[in-house]
Amino acid sequence: QEGDAAAGATVFKKCAVCHNIDSDKQKVGPSLQGVIGRQPGTAAGFKYSKAMTDFGAGKVWDEALLTTYLADPRGVVKGTKMAFPGLKDPKDVANVIAYVKTFSPA
Ligand code: HEM
């Protein structure tokens, strides 16, 4: 179901340690500006793990793929260098995706 972007902004504080979303500047993690609709592992100027670029072949980040990834990043992308255990509460996942969506056109 649809998430709540305002609630997602609070959840995103956990992500903001490593990710920008209101700019395309890379941090420890790639910028998530415009990530929805983008092929995994392709933000310009970010050095991804081989695991992430291999995972991304033929895929696009959409709500369904983000939902599985954010629940268990290291289970879904084995060998990813995203050192984050994932979000346990499915509501947090839906809400943070709704927030991330507001920074992705179309
Ligand atoms: C990659 C989301 C938390 C570090 C990614 C990607 C997404 C994402 C969608 C893939 C981006 C792409 O393909 O361009 C999130 C969200 C988070 C979160 C929504 C919070 C719920 C974190 C945290 C860290 C982190 C806390 C640092 C401790 C990274 C790194 C990558 C990455 C290093 C690249 C992974 C690789 O190349 O294997 N993240 N992330 N993320 N994230 Fe996160």
PDB file of C-alpha atoms and ligand atoms in Angstrom:
ATOM      1  CA  GLN A   1       0.000   0.000   0.000  1.00  0.00           C
ATOM      2  CA  GLU A   2       0.987   3.646  -0.382  1.00  0.00           C
ATOM      3  CA  GLY A   3       3.416   4.986   2.166  1.00  0.00           C
ATOM      4  CA  ASP A   4       3.385   8.310   3.968  1.00  0.00           C
ATOM      5  CA  ALA A   5       6.159  10.572   2.671  1.00  0.00           C
ATOM      6  CA  ALA A   6       6.136  12.796   5.776  1.00  0.00           C
ATOM      7  CA  ALA A   7       6.648   9.788   8.033  1.00  0.00           C
ATOM      8  CA  GLY A   8       9.250   8.564   5.574  1.00  0.00           C
ATOM      9  CA  ALA A   9      11.278  11.741   6.039  1.00  0.00           C
ATOM     10  CA  THR A  10      11.830  10.697   9.649  1.00  0.00           C
ATOM     11  CA  VAL A  11      12.805   7.165   8.644  1.00  0.00           C
ATOM     12  CA  PHE A  12      15.238   8.625   6.094  1.00  0.00           C
ATOM     13  CA  LYS A  13      17.342  10.117   8.888  1.00  0.00           C
ATOM     14  CA  LYS A  14      18.827   6.623   9.241  1.00  0.00           C
ATOM     15  CA  CYS A  15      19.769   6.662   5.568  1.00  0.00           C
ATOM     16  CA  ALA A  16      20.985  10.256   5.453  1.00  0.00           C
ATOM     17  CA  VAL A  17      24.127   9.295   7.372  1.00  0.00           C
ATOM     18  CA  CYS A  18      25.290   7.718   4.103  1.00  0.00           C
ATOM     19  CA  HIS A  19      22.999   9.084   1.369  1.00  0.00           C
ATOM     20  CA  ASN A  20      22.142  12.506  -0.006  1.00  0.00           C
ATOM     21  CA  ILE A  21      18.718  12.791  -1.567  1.00  0.00           C
ATOM     22  CA  ASP A  22      18.328  16.524  -2.222  1.00  0.00           C
ATOM     23  CA  SER A  23      21.557  16.714  -4.204  1.00  0.00           C
ATOM     24  CA  ASP A  24      23.516  14.470  -6.560  1.00  0.00           C
ATOM     25  CA  LYS A  25      26.605  14.564  -4.340  1.00  0.00           C
ATOM     26  CA  GLN A  26      27.942  11.164  -3.350  1.00  0.00           C
ATOM     27  CA  LYS A  27      28.694  10.355   0.304  1.00  0.00           C
ATOM     28  CA  VAL A  28      29.589   6.959   1.784  1.00  0.00           C
ATOM     29  CA  GLY A  29      26.624   5.782  -0.312  1.00  0.00           C
ATOM     30  CA  PRO A  30      25.381   6.984  -3.711  1.00  0.00           C
ATOM     31  CA  SER A  31      22.973   9.894  -4.012  1.00  0.00           C
ATOM     32  CA  LEU A  32      19.379   8.668  -3.999  1.00  0.00           C
ATOM     33  CA  GLN A  33      18.129  11.667  -5.967  1.00  0.00           C
ATOM     34  CA  GLY A  34      16.240  10.203  -8.918  1.00  0.00           C
ATOM     35  CA  VAL A  35      16.976   6.619  -7.857  1.00  0.00           C
ATOM     36  CA  ILE A  36      13.495   5.370  -8.769  1.00  0.00           C
ATOM     37  CA  GLY A  37      13.592   4.450 -12.438  1.00  0.00           C
ATOM     38  CA  ARG A  38      17.394   4.165 -12.408  1.00  0.00           C
ATOM     39  CA  GLN A  39      19.329   0.948 -12.986  1.00  0.00           C
ATOM     40  CA  PRO A  40      20.927  -0.246  -9.722  1.00  0.00           C
ATOM     41  CA  GLY A  41      24.602   0.595  -9.474  1.00  0.00           C
ATOM     42  CA  THR A  42      24.681   3.431 -11.997  1.00  0.00           C
ATOM     43  CA  ALA A  43      24.824   6.795 -10.167  1.00  0.00           C
ATOM     44  CA  ALA A  44      27.553   8.778 -11.951  1.00  0.00           C
ATOM     45  CA  GLY A  45      30.735   9.129  -9.945  1.00  0.00           C
ATOM     46  CA  PHE A  46      29.985   6.511  -7.296  1.00  0.00           C
ATOM     47  CA  LYS A  47      32.138   3.407  -6.946  1.00  0.00           C
ATOM     48  CA  TYR A  48      29.782   0.494  -6.302  1.00  0.00           C
ATOM     49  CA  SER A  49      30.572  -3.038  -5.248  1.00  0.00           C
ATOM     50  CA  LYS A  50      30.696  -5.583  -8.044  1.00  0.00           C
ATOM     51  CA  ALA A  51      27.781  -7.228  -6.255  1.00  0.00           C
ATOM     52  CA  MET A  52      25.589  -4.161  -6.837  1.00  0.00           C
ATOM     53  CA  THR A  53      26.544  -3.593 -10.465  1.00  0.00           C
ATOM     54  CA  ASP A  54      26.029  -7.314 -11.234  1.00  0.00           C
ATOM     55  CA  PHE A  55      22.669  -7.203  -9.450  1.00  0.00           C
ATOM     56  CA  GLY A  56      21.624  -4.184 -11.478  1.00  0.00           C
ATOM     57  CA  ALA A  57      21.995  -5.788 -14.896  1.00  0.00           C
ATOM     58  CA  GLY A  58      18.626  -5.633 -16.638  1.00  0.00           C
ATOM     59  CA  LYS A  59      16.884  -4.153 -13.582  1.00  0.00           C
ATOM     60  CA  VAL A  60      15.428  -0.811 -12.589  1.00  0.00           C
ATOM     61  CA  TRP A  61      14.753   0.440  -9.054  1.00  0.00           C
ATOM     62  CA  ASP A  62      10.987   0.518  -8.690  1.00  0.00           C
ATOM     63  CA  GLU A  63       8.831   0.282  -5.590  1.00  0.00           C
ATOM     64  CA  ALA A  64       8.722  -3.510  -5.657  1.00  0.00           C
ATOM     65  CA  LEU A  65      12.500  -3.927  -5.960  1.00  0.00           C
ATOM     66  CA  LEU A  66      13.171  -1.292  -3.285  1.00  0.00           C
ATOM     67  CA  THR A  67      10.699  -3.006  -0.968  1.00  0.00           C
ATOM     68  CA  THR A  68      12.585  -6.290  -1.105  1.00  0.00           C
ATOM     69  CA  TYR A  69      16.010  -4.603  -0.940  1.00  0.00           C
ATOM     70  CA  LEU A  70      15.302  -2.338   2.037  1.00  0.00           C
ATOM     71  CA  ALA A  71      13.897  -5.179   4.125  1.00  0.00           C
ATOM     72  CA  ASP A  72      17.140  -7.162   3.757  1.00  0.00           C
ATOM     73  CA  PRO A  73      19.838  -5.385   1.717  1.00  0.00           C
ATOM     74  CA  ARG A  74      22.601  -7.891   2.334  1.00  0.00           C
ATOM     75  CA  GLY A  75      20.315 -10.853   1.698  1.00  0.00           C
ATOM     76  CA  VAL A  76      18.983  -9.453  -1.592  1.00  0.00           C
ATOM     77  CA  VAL A  77      22.326  -8.128  -2.917  1.00  0.00           C
ATOM     78  CA  LYS A  78      24.840 -10.643  -1.589  1.00  0.00           C
ATOM     79  CA  GLY A  79      28.183  -8.896  -1.151  1.00  0.00           C
ATOM     80  CA  THR A  80      26.807  -5.341  -1.170  1.00  0.00           C
ATOM     81  CA  LYS A  81      28.917  -2.815   0.669  1.00  0.00           C
ATOM     82  CA  MET A  82      25.811  -1.098   2.059  1.00  0.00           C
ATOM     83  CA  ALA A  83      26.460  -1.693   5.768  1.00  0.00           C
ATOM     84  CA  PHE A  84      22.858  -1.406   6.892  1.00  0.00           C
ATOM     85  CA  PRO A  85      20.818  -4.300   8.259  1.00  0.00           C
ATOM     86  CA  GLY A  86      17.539  -3.196   6.687  1.00  0.00           C
ATOM     87  CA  LEU A  87      14.215  -1.937   8.021  1.00  0.00           C
ATOM     88  CA  LYS A  88      12.225  -4.452  10.086  1.00  0.00           C
ATOM     89  CA  ASP A  89       8.852  -2.696   9.945  1.00  0.00           C
ATOM     90  CA  PRO A  90       7.165  -2.934   6.498  1.00  0.00           C
ATOM     91  CA  LYS A  91       5.496   0.405   7.269  1.00  0.00           C
ATOM     92  CA  ASP A  92       8.890   2.082   7.560  1.00  0.00           C
ATOM     93  CA  VAL A  93       9.835   0.577   4.196  1.00  0.00           C
ATOM     94  CA  ALA A  94       6.667   1.857   2.499  1.00  0.00           C
ATOM     95  CA  ASN A  95       7.026   5.280   4.106  1.00  0.00           C
ATOM     96  CA  VAL A  96      10.687   5.765   3.226  1.00  0.00           C
ATOM     97  CA  ILE A  97       9.964   4.731  -0.373  1.00  0.00           C
ATOM     98  CA  ALA A  98       7.155   7.311  -0.537  1.00  0.00           C
ATOM     99  CA  TYR A  99       9.672   9.909   0.656  1.00  0.00           C
ATOM    100  CA  VAL A 100      12.398   8.807  -1.783  1.00  0.00           C
ATOM    101  CA  LYS A 101       9.809   8.976  -4.581  1.00  0.00           C
ATOM    102  CA  THR A 102       9.314  12.692  -3.987  1.00  0.00           C
ATOM    103  CA  PHE A 103      12.926  13.176  -5.180  1.00  0.00           C
ATOM    104  CA  SER A 104      12.486  11.048  -8.310  1.00  0.00           C
ATOM    105  CA  PRO A 105      10.734  12.629 -11.293  1.00  0.00           C
ATOM    106  CA  ALA A 106       8.002  10.649 -13.125  1.00  0.00           C
TER     107      ALA A 106
HETATM  108  C1  HEM B   1      23.248   1.651  -1.896  1.00  0.00           C
HETATM  109  C2  HEM B   1      18.956   2.968  -0.074  1.00  0.00           C
HETATM  110  C3  HEM B   1      20.937   3.221   4.345  1.00  0.00           C
HETATM  111  C4  HEM B   1      25.329   2.859   2.328  1.00  0.00           C
HETATM  112  C5  HEM B   1      21.902   1.934  -1.781  1.00  0.00           C
HETATM  113  C6  HEM B   1      20.930   1.852  -2.843  1.00  0.00           C
HETATM  114  C7  HEM B   1      19.738   2.215  -2.333  1.00  0.00           C
HETATM  115  C8  HEM B   1      19.932   2.527  -0.937  1.00  0.00           C
HETATM  116  C9  HEM B   1      18.406   2.297  -3.077  1.00  0.00           C
HETATM  117  C10 HEM B   1      21.242   1.486  -4.283  1.00  0.00           C
HETATM  118  C11 HEM B   1      21.495   2.809  -5.002  1.00  0.00           C
HETATM  119  C12 HEM B   1      21.878   2.717  -6.459  1.00  0.00           C
HETATM  120  O1  HEM B   1      21.744   1.651  -7.074  1.00  0.00           O
HETATM  121  O2  HEM B   1      22.311   3.752  -6.996  1.00  0.00           O
HETATM  122  C13 HEM B   1      19.117   3.166   1.290  1.00  0.00           C
HETATM  123  C14 HEM B   1      18.052   3.541   2.201  1.00  0.00           C
HETATM  124  C15 HEM B   1      18.589   3.530   3.456  1.00  0.00           C
HETATM  125  C16 HEM B   1      20.008   3.242   3.319  1.00  0.00           C
HETATM  126  C17 HEM B   1      16.625   3.901   1.773  1.00  0.00           C
HETATM  127  C18 HEM B   1      17.880   3.732   4.780  1.00  0.00           C
HETATM  128  C19 HEM B   1      16.729   3.022   5.038  1.00  0.00           C
HETATM  129  C20 HEM B   1      22.301   3.203   4.191  1.00  0.00           C
HETATM  130  C21 HEM B   1      23.268   3.400   5.249  1.00  0.00           C
HETATM  131  C22 HEM B   1      24.513   3.299   4.676  1.00  0.00           C
HETATM  132  C23 HEM B   1      24.316   3.014   3.262  1.00  0.00           C
HETATM  133  C24 HEM B   1      22.936   3.728   6.701  1.00  0.00           C
HETATM  134  C25 HEM B   1      25.883   3.424   5.313  1.00  0.00           C
HETATM  135  C26 HEM B   1      26.131   2.827   6.530  1.00  0.00           C
HETATM  136  C27 HEM B   1      25.152   2.456   1.026  1.00  0.00           C
HETATM  137  C28 HEM B   1      26.241   2.081   0.130  1.00  0.00           C
HETATM  138  C29 HEM B   1      25.632   1.705  -1.088  1.00  0.00           C
HETATM  139  C30 HEM B   1      24.192   1.889  -0.914  1.00  0.00           C
HETATM  140  C31 HEM B   1      27.734   2.089   0.446  1.00  0.00           C
HETATM  141  C32 HEM B   1      26.320   1.146  -2.318  1.00  0.00           C
HETATM  142  C33 HEM B   1      26.238  -0.366  -2.184  1.00  0.00           C
HETATM  143  C34 HEM B   1      27.117  -1.185  -3.118  1.00  0.00           C
HETATM  144  O3  HEM B   1      27.771  -0.647  -4.016  1.00  0.00           O
HETATM  145  O4  HEM B   1      27.127  -2.418  -2.909  1.00  0.00           O
HETATM  146  N1  HEM B   1      21.266   2.340  -0.636  1.00  0.00           N
HETATM  147  N2  HEM B   1      20.275   3.022   1.999  1.00  0.00           N
HETATM  148  N3  HEM B   1      22.967   2.965   3.000  1.00  0.00           N
HETATM  149  N4  HEM B   1      23.952   2.319   0.363  1.00  0.00           N
HETATM  150 FE1  HEM B   1      22.120   2.627   1.190  1.00  0.00          FE
END
